Amino acid sequence: MDSSSSTWVHIAAKSDSGDHTVTIERGHGVLADHWKKIRSNKFSLDHGKLEVKEEGDYYIYSQVQYMENEKNAYTTNHTVMVAGKHGGPDHFLTCVHEMYGFPPYKTCFTAGMRKLHKKDVVYLHVPCDGCAISLDHDTTFFGLMKLT
């Protein structure tokens, strides 16, 4: 069970099989089955998509630790998507990161604030082909904190 309260939720990646990584293939950019479960009356998580049950201003953050990217070795990225009932998914926060340099060179963190409406859905999208993402503790996660 991951952390949640009436005003915030933090969802960490997990592995049911004991594997420490998951490989993302083209066309499967939403980590649907790799999140710890939550219990909350303000949020619901279904197949990697977090539904907001209360309107307000939210601080939204995400982090992905990339282990490798065989098809595109120099850069990688992930996007926090927001889908509302009045429109398709919106690319809210995108983190583009180089896969070399000094540690934590394979970790990409992003954060921002946005007004969310009841039934808006927030999720991570990792549009890569063959990249491996860490499922270890405190390496890959996303969350929301209600500000108002």
PDB file of C-alpha atoms in Angstrom, residues 3-84:
ATOM      1  CA  SER A   3       0.969   6.629   0.902  1.00  0.00           C
ATOM      2  CA  SER A   4      -2.250   8.554   0.576  1.00  0.00           C
ATOM      3  CA  SER A   5      -4.295  10.967   2.643  1.00  0.00           C
ATOM      4  CA  SER A   6      -7.297  13.120   1.993  1.00  0.00           C
ATOM      5  CA  THR A   7      -5.214  15.681   0.084  1.00  0.00           C
ATOM      6  CA  TRP A   8      -2.282  13.798  -1.456  1.00  0.00           C
ATOM      7  CA  VAL A   9      -1.265  10.507  -3.010  1.00  0.00           C
ATOM      8  CA  HIS A  10       2.156   9.013  -3.795  1.00  0.00           C
ATOM      9  CA  ILE A  11       2.199   5.952  -6.041  1.00  0.00           C
ATOM     10  CA  ALA A  12       5.374   3.922  -6.389  1.00  0.00           C
ATOM     11  CA  ALA A  13       6.189   1.396  -9.064  1.00  0.00           C
ATOM     12  CA  LYS A  14       6.149  -2.246  -7.982  1.00  0.00           C
ATOM     13  CA  SER A  15       6.764  -5.719  -9.267  1.00  0.00           C
ATOM     14  CA  ASP A  16       4.578  -8.718  -8.492  1.00  0.00           C
ATOM     15  CA  SER A  17       7.144 -11.106  -9.916  1.00  0.00           C
ATOM     16  CA  GLY A  18      10.155  -9.864  -7.960  1.00  0.00           C
ATOM     17  CA  ASP A  19      11.793  -8.399 -11.072  1.00  0.00           C
ATOM     18  CA  HIS A  20      13.629  -5.132 -10.510  1.00  0.00           C
ATOM     19  CA  THR A  21      12.935  -3.749 -13.992  1.00  0.00           C
ATOM     20  CA  VAL A  22      10.248  -3.709 -16.641  1.00  0.00           C
ATOM     21  CA  THR A  23      10.938  -3.293 -20.355  1.00  0.00           C
ATOM     22  CA  ILE A  24       8.628  -0.924 -22.199  1.00  0.00           C
ATOM     23  CA  GLU A  25       7.811  -1.941 -25.755  1.00  0.00           C
ATOM     24  CA  ARG A  26       6.483   0.367 -28.477  1.00  0.00           C
ATOM     25  CA  GLY A  27       2.754   1.005 -28.016  1.00  0.00           C
ATOM     26  CA  HIS A  28       2.751   0.085 -24.295  1.00  0.00           C
ATOM     27  CA  GLY A  29       3.799   3.379 -22.746  1.00  0.00           C
ATOM     28  CA  VAL A  30       1.397   3.358 -19.790  1.00  0.00           C
ATOM     29  CA  LEU A  31       2.730   1.302 -16.891  1.00  0.00           C
ATOM     30  CA  ALA A  32      -0.698  -0.222 -16.277  1.00  0.00           C
ATOM     31  CA  ASP A  33       0.143  -3.123 -14.003  1.00  0.00           C
ATOM     32  CA  HIS A  34       3.229  -1.863 -12.199  1.00  0.00           C
ATOM     33  CA  TRP A  35       1.855   0.407  -9.458  1.00  0.00           C
ATOM     34  CA  LYS A  36       1.184  -0.261  -5.811  1.00  0.00           C
ATOM     35  CA  LYS A  37      -2.470  -0.156  -4.795  1.00  0.00           C
ATOM     36  CA  ILE A  38      -3.949   2.813  -2.929  1.00  0.00           C
ATOM     37  CA  ARG A  39      -6.999   3.358  -0.773  1.00  0.00           C
ATOM     38  CA  SER A  40      -8.426   6.837  -0.769  1.00  0.00           C
ATOM     39  CA  ASN A  41     -11.764   8.613  -0.941  1.00  0.00           C
ATOM     40  CA  LYS A  42     -10.139  11.421  -3.012  1.00  0.00           C
ATOM     41  CA  PHE A  43      -8.370   9.343  -5.694  1.00  0.00           C
ATOM     42  CA  SER A  44      -8.785   6.018  -7.475  1.00  0.00           C
ATOM     43  CA  LEU A  45      -6.123   4.110  -9.391  1.00  0.00           C
ATOM     44  CA  ASP A  46      -7.059   1.776 -12.227  1.00  0.00           C
ATOM     45  CA  HIS A  47      -4.505   0.236 -14.616  1.00  0.00           C
ATOM     46  CA  GLY A  48      -1.968   2.979 -13.983  1.00  0.00           C
ATOM     47  CA  LYS A  49      -4.426   5.854 -14.383  1.00  0.00           C
ATOM     48  CA  LEU A  50      -5.195   7.981 -11.317  1.00  0.00           C
ATOM     49  CA  GLU A  51      -8.657   9.571 -11.212  1.00  0.00           C
ATOM     50  CA  VAL A  52      -9.129  12.750  -9.170  1.00  0.00           C
ATOM     51  CA  LYS A  53     -12.400  12.867  -7.237  1.00  0.00           C
ATOM     52  CA  GLU A  54     -12.196  16.479  -6.075  1.00  0.00           C
ATOM     53  CA  GLU A  55     -11.571  19.714  -8.014  1.00  0.00           C
ATOM     54  CA  GLY A  56      -8.682  21.929  -6.991  1.00  0.00           C
ATOM     55  CA  ASP A  57      -5.157  23.132  -7.641  1.00  0.00           C
ATOM     56  CA  TYR A  58      -2.660  20.268  -7.487  1.00  0.00           C
ATOM     57  CA  TYR A  59       1.096  19.899  -7.301  1.00  0.00           C
ATOM     58  CA  ILE A  60       1.906  16.987  -9.652  1.00  0.00           C
ATOM     59  CA  TYR A  61       5.253  15.198  -9.748  1.00  0.00           C
ATOM     60  CA  SER A  62       6.863  12.164 -11.329  1.00  0.00           C
ATOM     61  CA  GLN A  63      10.146  10.338 -11.510  1.00  0.00           C
ATOM     62  CA  VAL A  64      11.340   7.505 -13.725  1.00  0.00           C
ATOM     63  CA  GLN A  65      14.680   5.757 -13.394  1.00  0.00           C
ATOM     64  CA  TYR A  66      15.817   4.330 -16.704  1.00  0.00           C
ATOM     65  CA  MET A  67      18.174   1.368 -16.583  1.00  0.00           C
ATOM     66  CA  GLU A  68      18.889   1.288 -20.308  1.00  0.00           C
ATOM     67  CA  ASN A  69      17.428   2.265 -23.640  1.00  0.00           C
ATOM     68  CA  GLU A  70      18.610  -0.129 -26.336  1.00  0.00           C
ATOM     69  CA  LYS A  71      16.866   1.489 -29.326  1.00  0.00           C
ATOM     70  CA  ASN A  72      17.604   5.138 -28.479  1.00  0.00           C
ATOM     71  CA  ALA A  73      20.707   5.127 -26.299  1.00  0.00           C
ATOM     72  CA  TYR A  74      21.336   8.861 -25.879  1.00  0.00           C
ATOM     73  CA  THR A  75      18.044  10.303 -24.662  1.00  0.00           C
ATOM     74  CA  THR A  76      14.787   9.113 -23.172  1.00  0.00           C
ATOM     75  CA  ASN A  77      11.631  10.776 -21.867  1.00  0.00           C
ATOM     76  CA  HIS A  78       8.359  10.400 -20.049  1.00  0.00           C
ATOM     77  CA  THR A  79       5.266  12.592 -19.868  1.00  0.00           C
ATOM     78  CA  VAL A  80       2.681  13.193 -17.178  1.00  0.00           C
ATOM     79  CA  MET A  81      -0.590  13.080 -19.071  1.00  0.00           C
ATOM     80  CA  VAL A  82      -3.851  14.677 -17.905  1.00  0.00           C
ATOM     81  CA  ALA A  83      -7.103  13.530 -19.489  1.00  0.00           C
ATOM     82  CA  GLY A  84     -10.283  15.427 -18.708  1.00  0.00           C
TER      83      GLY A  84
END
